[in-house]
Coordinates of N, CA and C in Angstrom, one line a residue:
Chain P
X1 N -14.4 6.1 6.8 CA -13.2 6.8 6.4 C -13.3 7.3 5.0
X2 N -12.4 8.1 4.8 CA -12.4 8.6 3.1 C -12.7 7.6 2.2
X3 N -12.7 7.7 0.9 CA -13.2 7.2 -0.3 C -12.3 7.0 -1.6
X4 N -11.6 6.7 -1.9 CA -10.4 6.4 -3.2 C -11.0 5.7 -4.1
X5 N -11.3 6.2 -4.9 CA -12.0 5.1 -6.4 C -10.5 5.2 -7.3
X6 N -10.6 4.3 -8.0 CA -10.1 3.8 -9.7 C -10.7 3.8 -10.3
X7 N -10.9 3.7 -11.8 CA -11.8 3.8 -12.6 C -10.6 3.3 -14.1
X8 N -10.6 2.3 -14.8 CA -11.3 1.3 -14.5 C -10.6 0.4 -13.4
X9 N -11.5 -0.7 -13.4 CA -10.9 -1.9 -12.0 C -10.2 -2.8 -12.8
X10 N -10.4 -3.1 -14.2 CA -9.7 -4.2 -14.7 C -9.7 -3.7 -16.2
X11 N -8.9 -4.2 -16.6 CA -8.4 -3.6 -18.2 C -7.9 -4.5 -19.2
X12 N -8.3 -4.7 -20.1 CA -7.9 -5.9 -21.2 C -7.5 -5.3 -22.2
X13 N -5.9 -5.1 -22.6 CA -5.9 -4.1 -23.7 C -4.5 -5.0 -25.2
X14 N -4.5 -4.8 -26.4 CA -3.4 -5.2 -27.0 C -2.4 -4.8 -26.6
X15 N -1.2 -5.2 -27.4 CA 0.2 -4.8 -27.0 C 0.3 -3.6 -28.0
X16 N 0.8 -2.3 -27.5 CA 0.9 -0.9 -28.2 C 0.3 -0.4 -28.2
X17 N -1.0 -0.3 -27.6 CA -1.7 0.7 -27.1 C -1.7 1.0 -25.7
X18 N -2.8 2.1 -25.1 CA -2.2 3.1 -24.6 C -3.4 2.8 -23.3
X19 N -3.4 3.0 -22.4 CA -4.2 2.7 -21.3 C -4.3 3.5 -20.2
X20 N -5.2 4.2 -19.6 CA -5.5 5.2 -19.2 C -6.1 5.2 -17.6
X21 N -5.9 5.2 -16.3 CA -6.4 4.8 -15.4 C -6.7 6.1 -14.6
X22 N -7.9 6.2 -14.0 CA -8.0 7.3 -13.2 C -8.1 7.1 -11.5
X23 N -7.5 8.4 -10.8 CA -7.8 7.7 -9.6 C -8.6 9.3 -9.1
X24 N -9.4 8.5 -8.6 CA -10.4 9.9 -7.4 C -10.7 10.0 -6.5
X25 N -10.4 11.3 -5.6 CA -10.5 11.1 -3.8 C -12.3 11.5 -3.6
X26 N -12.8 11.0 -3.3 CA -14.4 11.0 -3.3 C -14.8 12.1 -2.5
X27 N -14.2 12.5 -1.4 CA -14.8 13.4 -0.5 C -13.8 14.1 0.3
X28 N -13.0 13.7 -0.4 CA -11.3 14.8 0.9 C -10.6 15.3 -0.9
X29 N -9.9 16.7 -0.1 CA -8.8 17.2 -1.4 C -7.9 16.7 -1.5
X30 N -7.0 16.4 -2.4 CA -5.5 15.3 -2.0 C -4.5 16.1 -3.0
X31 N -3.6 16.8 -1.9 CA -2.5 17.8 -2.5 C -1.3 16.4 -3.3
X32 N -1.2 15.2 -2.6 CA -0.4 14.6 -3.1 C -1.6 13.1 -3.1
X33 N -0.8 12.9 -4.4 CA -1.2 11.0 -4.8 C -0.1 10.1 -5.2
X34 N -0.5 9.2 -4.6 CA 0.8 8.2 -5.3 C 0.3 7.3 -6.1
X35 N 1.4 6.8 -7.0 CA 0.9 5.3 -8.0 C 2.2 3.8 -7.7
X36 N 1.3 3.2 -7.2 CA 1.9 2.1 -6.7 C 1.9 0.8 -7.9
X37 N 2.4 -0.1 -8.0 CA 2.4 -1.0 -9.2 C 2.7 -2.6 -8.3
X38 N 1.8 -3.7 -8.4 CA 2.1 -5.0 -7.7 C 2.0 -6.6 -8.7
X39 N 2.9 -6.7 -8.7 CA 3.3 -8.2 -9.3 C 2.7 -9.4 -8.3
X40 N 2.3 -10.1 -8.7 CA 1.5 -11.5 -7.8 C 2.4 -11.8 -6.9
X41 N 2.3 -11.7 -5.6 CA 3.4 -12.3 -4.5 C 4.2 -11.4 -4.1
X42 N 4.2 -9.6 -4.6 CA 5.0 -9.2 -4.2 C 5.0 -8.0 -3.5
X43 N 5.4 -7.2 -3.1 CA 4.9 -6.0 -2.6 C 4.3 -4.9 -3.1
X44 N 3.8 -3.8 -2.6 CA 3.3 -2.3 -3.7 C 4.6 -1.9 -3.7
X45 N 5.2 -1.6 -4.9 CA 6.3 -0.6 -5.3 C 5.9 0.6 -5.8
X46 N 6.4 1.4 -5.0 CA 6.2 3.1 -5.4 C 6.9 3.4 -7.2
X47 N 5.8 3.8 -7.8 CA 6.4 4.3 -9.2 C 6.5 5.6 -9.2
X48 N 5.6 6.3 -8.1 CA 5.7 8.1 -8.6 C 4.6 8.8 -7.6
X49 N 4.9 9.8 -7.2 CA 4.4 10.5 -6.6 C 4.0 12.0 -7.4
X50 N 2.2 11.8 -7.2 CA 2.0 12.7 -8.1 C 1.6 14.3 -7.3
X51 N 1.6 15.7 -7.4 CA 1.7 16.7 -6.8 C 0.5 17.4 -7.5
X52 N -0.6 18.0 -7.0 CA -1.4 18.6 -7.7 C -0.7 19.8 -8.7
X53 N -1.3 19.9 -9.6 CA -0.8 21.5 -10.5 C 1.2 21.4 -10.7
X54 N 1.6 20.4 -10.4 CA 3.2 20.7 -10.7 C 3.1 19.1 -11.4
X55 N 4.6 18.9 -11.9 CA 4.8 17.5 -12.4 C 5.2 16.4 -11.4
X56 N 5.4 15.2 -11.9 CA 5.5 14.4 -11.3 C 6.3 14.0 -10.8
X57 N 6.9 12.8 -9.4 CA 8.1 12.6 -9.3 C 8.0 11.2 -9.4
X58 N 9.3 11.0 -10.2 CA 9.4 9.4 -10.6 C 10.5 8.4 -9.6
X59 N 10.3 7.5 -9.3 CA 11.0 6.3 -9.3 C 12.0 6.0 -9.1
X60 N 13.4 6.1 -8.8 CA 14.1 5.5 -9.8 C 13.6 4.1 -10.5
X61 N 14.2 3.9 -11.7 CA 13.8 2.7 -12.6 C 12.6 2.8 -13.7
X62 N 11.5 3.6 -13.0 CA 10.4 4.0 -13.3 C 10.5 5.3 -14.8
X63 N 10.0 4.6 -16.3 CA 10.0 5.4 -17.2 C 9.2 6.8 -17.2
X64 N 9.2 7.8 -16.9 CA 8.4 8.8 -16.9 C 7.5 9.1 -18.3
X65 N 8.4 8.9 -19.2 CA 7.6 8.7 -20.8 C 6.9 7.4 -21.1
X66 N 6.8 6.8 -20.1 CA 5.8 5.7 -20.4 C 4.8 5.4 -19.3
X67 N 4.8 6.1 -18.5 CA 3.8 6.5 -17.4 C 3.4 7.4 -17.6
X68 N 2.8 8.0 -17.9 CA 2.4 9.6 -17.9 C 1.8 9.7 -16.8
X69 N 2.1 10.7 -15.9 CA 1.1 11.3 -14.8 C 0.8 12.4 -15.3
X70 N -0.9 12.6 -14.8 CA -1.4 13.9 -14.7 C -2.2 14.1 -13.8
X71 N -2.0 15.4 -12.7 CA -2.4 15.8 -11.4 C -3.2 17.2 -11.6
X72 N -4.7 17.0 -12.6 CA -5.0 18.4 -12.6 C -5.9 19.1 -11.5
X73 N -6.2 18.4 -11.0 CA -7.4 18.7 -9.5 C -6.9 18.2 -8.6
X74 N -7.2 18.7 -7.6 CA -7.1 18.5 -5.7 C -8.0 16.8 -6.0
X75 N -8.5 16.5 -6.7 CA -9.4 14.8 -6.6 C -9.4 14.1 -7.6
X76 N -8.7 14.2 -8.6 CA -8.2 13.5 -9.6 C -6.6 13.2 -10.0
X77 N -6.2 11.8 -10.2 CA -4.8 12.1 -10.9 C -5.2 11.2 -11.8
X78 N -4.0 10.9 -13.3 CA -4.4 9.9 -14.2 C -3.0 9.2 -14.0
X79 N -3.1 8.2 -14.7 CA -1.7 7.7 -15.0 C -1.9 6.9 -16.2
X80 N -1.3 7.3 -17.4 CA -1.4 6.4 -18.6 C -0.2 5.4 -19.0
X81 N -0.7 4.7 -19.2 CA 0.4 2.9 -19.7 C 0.5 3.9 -21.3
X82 N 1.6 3.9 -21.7 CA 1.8 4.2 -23.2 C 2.5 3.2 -23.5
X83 N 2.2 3.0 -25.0 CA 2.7 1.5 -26.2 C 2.6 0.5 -25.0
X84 N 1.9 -0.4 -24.5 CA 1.6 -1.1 -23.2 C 2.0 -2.0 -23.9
X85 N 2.8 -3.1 -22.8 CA 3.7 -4.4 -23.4 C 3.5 -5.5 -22.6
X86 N 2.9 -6.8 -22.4 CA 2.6 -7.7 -21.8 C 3.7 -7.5 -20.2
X87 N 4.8 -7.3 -20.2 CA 5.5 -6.9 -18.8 C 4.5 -5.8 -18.6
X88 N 3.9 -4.9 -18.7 CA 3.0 -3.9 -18.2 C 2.1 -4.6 -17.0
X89 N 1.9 -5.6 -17.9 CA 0.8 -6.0 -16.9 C 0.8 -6.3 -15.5
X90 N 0.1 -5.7 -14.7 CA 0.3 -5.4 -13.1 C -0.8 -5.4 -12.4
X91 N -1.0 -5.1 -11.0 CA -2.7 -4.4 -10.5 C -1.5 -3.1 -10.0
X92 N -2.5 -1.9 -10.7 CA -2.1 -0.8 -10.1 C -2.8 0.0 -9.0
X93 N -2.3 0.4 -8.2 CA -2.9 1.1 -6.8 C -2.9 2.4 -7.0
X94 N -3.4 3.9 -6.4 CA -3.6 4.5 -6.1 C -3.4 4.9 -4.8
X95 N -3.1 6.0 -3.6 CA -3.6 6.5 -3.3 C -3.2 7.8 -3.1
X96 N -4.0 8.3 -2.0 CA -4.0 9.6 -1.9 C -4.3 10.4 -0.6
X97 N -3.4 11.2 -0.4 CA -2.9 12.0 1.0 C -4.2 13.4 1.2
X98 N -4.8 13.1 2.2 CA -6.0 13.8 2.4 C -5.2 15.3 2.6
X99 N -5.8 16.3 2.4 CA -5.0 17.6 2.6 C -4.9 18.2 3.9
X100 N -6.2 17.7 4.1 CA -6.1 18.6 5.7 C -6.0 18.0 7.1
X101 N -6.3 16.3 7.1 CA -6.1 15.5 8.1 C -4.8 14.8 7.9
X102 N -3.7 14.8 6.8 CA -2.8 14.5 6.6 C -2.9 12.9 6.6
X103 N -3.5 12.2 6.5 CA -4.4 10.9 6.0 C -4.1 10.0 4.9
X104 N -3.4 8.9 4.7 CA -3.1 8.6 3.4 C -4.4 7.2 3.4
X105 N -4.6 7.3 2.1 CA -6.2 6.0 1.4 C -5.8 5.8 0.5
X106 N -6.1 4.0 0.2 CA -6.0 3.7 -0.8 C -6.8 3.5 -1.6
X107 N -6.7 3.3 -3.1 CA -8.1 2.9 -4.0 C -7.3 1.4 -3.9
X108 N -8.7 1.0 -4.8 CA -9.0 -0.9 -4.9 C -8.3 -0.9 -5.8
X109 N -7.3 -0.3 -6.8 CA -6.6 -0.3 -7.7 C -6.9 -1.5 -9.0
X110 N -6.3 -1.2 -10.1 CA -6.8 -1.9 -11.2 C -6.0 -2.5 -11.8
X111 N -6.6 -3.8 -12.6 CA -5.9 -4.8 -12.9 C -6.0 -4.9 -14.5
X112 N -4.5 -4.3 -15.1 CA -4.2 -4.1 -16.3 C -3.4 -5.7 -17.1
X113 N -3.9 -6.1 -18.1 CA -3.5 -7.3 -18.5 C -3.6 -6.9 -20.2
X114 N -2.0 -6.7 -20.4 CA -2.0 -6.8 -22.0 C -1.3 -8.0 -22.9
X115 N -2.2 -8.2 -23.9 CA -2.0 -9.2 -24.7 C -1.1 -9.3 -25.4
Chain K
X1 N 17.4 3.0 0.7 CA 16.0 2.3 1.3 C 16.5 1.2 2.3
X2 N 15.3 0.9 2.7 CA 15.2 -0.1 3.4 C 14.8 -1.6 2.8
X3 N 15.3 -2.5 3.6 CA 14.6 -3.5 3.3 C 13.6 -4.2 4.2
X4 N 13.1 -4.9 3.9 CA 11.9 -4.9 4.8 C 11.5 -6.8 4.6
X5 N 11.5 -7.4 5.8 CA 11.0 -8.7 5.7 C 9.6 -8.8 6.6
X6 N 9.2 -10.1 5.9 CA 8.1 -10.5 6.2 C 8.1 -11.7 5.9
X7 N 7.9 -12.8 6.8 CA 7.3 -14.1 6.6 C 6.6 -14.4 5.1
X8 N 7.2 -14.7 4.0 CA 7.0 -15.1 2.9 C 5.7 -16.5 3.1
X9 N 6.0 -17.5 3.7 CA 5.0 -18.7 4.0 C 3.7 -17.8 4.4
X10 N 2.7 -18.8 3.9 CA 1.4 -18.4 4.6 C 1.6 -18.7 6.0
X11 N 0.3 -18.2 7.1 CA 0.4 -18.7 7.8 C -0.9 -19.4 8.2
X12 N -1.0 -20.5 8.4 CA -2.4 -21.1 8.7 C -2.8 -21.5 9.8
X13 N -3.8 -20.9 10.5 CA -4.3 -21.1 12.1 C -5.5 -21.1 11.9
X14 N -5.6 -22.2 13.3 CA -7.0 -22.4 13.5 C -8.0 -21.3 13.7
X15 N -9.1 -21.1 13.8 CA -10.1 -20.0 14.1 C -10.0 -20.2 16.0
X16 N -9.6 -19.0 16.4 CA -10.1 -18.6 17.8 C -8.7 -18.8 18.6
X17 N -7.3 -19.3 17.6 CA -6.2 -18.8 17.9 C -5.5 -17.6 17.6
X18 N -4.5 -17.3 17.9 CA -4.1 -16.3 17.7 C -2.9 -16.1 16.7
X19 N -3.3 -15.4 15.7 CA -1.9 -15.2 15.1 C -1.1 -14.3 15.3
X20 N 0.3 -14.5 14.6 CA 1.6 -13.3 15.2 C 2.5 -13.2 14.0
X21 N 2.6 -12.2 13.3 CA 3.2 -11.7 12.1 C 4.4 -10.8 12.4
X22 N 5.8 -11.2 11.7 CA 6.9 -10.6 12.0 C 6.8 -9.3 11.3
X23 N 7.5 -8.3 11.0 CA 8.2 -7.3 10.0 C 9.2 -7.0 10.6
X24 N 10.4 -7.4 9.6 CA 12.0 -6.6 10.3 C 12.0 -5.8 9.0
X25 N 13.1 -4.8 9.9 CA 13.9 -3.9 9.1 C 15.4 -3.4 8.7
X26 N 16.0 -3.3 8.3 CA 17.4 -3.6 8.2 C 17.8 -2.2 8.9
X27 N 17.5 -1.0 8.4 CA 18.1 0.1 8.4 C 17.8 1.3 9.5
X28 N 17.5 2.4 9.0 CA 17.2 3.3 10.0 C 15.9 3.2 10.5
X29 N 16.0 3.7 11.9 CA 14.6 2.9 13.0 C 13.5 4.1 12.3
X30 N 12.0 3.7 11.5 CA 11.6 5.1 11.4 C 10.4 5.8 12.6
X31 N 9.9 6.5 12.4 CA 9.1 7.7 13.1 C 7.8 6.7 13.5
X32 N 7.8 6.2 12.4 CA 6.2 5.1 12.9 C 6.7 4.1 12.1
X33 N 5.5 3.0 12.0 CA 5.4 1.9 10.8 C 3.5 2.2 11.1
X34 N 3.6 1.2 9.7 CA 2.0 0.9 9.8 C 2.0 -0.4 9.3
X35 N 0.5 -1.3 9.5 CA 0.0 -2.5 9.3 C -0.9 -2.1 7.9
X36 N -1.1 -3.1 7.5 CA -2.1 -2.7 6.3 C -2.8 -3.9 6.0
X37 N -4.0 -4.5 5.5 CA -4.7 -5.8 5.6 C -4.9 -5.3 3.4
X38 N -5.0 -6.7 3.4 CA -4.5 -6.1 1.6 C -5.8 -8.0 1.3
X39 N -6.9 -7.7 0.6 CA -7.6 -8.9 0.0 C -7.4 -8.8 -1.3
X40 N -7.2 -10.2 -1.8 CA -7.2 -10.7 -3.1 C -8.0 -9.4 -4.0
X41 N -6.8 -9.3 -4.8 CA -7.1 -8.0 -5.8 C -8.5 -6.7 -5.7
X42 N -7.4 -6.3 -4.7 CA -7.8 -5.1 -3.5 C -6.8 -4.2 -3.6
X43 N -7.4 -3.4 -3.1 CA -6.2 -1.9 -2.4 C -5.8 -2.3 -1.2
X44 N -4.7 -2.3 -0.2 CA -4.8 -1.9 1.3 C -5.9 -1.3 1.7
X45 N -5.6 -1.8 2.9 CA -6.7 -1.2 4.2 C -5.7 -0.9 5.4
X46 N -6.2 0.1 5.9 CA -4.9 0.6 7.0 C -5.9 0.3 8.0
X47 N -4.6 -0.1 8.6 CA -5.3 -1.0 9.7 C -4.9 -0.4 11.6
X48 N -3.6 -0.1 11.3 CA -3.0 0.0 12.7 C -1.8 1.1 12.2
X49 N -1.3 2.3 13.3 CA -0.2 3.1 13.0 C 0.7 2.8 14.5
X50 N 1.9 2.2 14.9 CA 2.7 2.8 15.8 C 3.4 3.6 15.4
X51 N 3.9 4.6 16.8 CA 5.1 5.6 16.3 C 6.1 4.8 17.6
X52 N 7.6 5.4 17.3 CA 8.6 4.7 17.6 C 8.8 5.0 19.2
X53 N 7.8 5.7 19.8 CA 7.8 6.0 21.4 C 6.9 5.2 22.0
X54 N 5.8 4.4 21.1 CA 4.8 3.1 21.5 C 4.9 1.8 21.5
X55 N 5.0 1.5 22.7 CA 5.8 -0.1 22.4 C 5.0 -1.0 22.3
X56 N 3.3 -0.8 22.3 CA 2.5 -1.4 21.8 C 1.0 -0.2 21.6
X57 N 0.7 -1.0 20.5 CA -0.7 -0.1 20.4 C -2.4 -1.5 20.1
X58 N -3.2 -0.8 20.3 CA -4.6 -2.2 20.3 C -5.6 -1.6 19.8
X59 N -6.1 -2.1 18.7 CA -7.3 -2.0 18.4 C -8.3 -3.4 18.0
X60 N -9.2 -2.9 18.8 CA -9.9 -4.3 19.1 C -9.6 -5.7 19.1
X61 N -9.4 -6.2 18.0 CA -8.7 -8.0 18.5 C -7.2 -7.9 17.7
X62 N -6.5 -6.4 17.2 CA -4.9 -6.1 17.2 C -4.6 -5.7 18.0
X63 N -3.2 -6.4 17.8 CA -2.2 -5.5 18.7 C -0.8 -5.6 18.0
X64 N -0.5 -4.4 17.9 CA 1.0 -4.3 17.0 C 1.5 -4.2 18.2
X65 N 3.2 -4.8 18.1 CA 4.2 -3.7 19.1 C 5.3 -3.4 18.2
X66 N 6.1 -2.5 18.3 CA 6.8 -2.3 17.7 C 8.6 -2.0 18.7
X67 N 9.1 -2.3 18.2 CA 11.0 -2.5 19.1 C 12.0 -1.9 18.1
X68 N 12.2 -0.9 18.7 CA 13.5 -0.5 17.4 C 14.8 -0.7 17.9
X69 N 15.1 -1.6 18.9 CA 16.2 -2.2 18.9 C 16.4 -3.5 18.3
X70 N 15.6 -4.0 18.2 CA 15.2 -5.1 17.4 C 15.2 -5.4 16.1
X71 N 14.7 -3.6 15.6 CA 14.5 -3.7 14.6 C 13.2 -4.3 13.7
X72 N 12.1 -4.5 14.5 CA 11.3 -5.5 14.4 C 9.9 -4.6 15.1
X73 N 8.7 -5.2 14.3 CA 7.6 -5.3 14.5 C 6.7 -6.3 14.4
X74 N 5.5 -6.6 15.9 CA 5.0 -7.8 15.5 C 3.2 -7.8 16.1
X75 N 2.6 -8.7 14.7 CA 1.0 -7.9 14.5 C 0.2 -8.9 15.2
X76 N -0.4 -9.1 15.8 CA -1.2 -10.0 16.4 C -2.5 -9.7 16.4
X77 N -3.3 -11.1 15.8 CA -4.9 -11.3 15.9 C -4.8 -12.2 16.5
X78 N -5.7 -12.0 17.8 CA -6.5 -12.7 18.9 C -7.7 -13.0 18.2
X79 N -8.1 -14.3 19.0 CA -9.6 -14.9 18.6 C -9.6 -14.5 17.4
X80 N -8.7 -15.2 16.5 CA -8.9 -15.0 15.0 C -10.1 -15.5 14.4
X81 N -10.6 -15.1 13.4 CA -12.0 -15.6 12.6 C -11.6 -16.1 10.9
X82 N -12.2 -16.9 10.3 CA -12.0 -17.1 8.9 C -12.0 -15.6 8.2
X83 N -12.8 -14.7 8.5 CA -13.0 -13.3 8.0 C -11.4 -12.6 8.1
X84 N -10.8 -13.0 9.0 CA -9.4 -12.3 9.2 C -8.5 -12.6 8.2
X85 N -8.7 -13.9 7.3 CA -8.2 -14.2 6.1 C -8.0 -13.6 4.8
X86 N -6.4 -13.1 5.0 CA -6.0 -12.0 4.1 C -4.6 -12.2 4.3
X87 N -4.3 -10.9 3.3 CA -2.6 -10.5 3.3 C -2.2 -9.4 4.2
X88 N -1.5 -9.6 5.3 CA -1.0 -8.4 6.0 C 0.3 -7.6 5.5
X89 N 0.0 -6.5 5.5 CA 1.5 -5.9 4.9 C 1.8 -5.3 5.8
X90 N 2.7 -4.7 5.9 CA 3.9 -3.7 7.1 C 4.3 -2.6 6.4
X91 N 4.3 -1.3 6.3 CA 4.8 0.1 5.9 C 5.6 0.9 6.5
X92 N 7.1 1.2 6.1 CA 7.4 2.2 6.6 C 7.5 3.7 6.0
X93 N 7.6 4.8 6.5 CA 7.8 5.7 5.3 C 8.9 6.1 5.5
X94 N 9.7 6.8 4.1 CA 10.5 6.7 3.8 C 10.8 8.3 3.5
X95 N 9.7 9.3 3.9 CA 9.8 10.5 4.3 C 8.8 11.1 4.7
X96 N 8.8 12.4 5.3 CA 7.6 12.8 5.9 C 6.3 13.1 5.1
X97 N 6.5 13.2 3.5 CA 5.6 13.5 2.6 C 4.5 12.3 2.2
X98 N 4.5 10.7 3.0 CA 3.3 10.5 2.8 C 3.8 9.1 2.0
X99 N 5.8 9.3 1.7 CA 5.7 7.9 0.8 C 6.7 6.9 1.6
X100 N 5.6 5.4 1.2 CA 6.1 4.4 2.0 C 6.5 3.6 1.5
X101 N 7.5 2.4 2.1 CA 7.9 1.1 1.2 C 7.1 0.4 2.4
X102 N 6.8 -0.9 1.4 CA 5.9 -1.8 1.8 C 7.1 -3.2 1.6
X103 N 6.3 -4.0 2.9 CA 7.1 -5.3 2.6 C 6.2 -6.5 2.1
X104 N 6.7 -7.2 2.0 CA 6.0 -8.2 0.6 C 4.6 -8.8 1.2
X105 N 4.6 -8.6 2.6 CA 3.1 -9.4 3.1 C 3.2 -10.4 3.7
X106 N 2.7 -10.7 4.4 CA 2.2 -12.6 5.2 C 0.7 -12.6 4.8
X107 N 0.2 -14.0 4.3 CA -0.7 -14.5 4.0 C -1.6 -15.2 5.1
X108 N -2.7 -15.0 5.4 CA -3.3 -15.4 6.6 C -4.1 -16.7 6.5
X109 N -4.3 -17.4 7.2 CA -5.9 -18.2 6.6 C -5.8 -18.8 7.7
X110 N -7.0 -18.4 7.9 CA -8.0 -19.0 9.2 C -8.9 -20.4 8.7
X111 N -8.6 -21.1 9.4 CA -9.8 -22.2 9.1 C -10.7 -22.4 10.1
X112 N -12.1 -22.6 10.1 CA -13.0 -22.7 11.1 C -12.8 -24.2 11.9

């Protein structure tokens, strides 16, 4: 099947800085990505749906100025933690909607832990 | 939204029994659901899709069925193995664009 990377897988960062995660569709185009966020024991919660070349859709609940999405390629989105605060800390998921088999994959998503 | 349940308790079975995993849903019946197998600090893995005209579907040792009178969907591993040991999740979407809510998971563990 398709291929979803993260980059990084796990993150060790202070409190107030800014943290940067990428997600990449390895071998399919992906008009749409989503960013999922999971607390130990609990479900993936949808934070935003990202759209190639347009902005993002958020959440309700979900800060848009402290997530940043950026969707600049059909195989890339980013999502950045800004001023990151020990509640940040989460494993975040990825994935992404293949374009042409209409196919949703996930990445191994990454595990952000601020101090 | 919906809400979405799932057997919170692990479930623990022997190896080469079978297990059987709930997902209810409160609200509107959707178009499909899906299964998803999720390992310790992992992404999902999609595992199984019904749509709401399939009252069961099988691949190899699963078998989802799915009841929208019920409200309810239920996942079954036959001849389970310690390898089947994971978190099952349940998905519905929540529109045709690809976004789903997930419910919290059942925890598996096979013992040999």
């Amino acid at each position: 099947g398709a291929v979803v990377s993260q980059h990084p897988s796990w993150v060790i960062c202070k409190s107030g800085t800014s943290v940067k995660i990428e997600c990449r569709s390895l071998d399919f185009q992906a008009t749409t990505m989503f960013w999922y966020r999971q607390f130990p024991k609990q479900s993936l919660m949808l934070m935003a749906t990202s759209n190639e070349g347009s902005k993002a859709t958020y959440e309700q609940g979900v800060e848009k100025d402290k997530f940043l999405i950026n969707h600049a390629s059909l195989t890339l989105s980013t999502l950045t933690v800004t001023s990151a605060h020990p509640e940040d800390s989460s494993f975040y998921i990825c994935s992404a909607r293949d374009r042409k088999y209409n196919e949703q994959f996930f990445g191994p998503g990454t595990r952000l832990t601020v101090l | 939204s919906q809400k979405i349940e799932q057997n919170s308790e692990a479930l623990n079975i022997q190896e080469g029994k079978t297990a059987t995993l709930t997902c209810n849903y409160t609200n509107y019946s959707p178009a499909y659901l899906q299964w998803y197998r999720q390992d310790p600090g992992r992404g999902p893995v999609f595992l199984l899709l019904i749509r709401e005209n399939e009252k069961e579907k099988r691949k190899e040792r699963l078998k989802v069925t799915f009841d929208t009178t019920l409200k309810q969907s239920l996942f079954h591993i036959t001849a389970s193995q310690p390898a089947d040991s994971a978190t099952y999740l349940c998905a519905l979407p929540t529109d045709s664009w690809g976004k789903f809510q997930f419910g919290a998971g059942t925890q598996v563990v096979v013992t040999p």
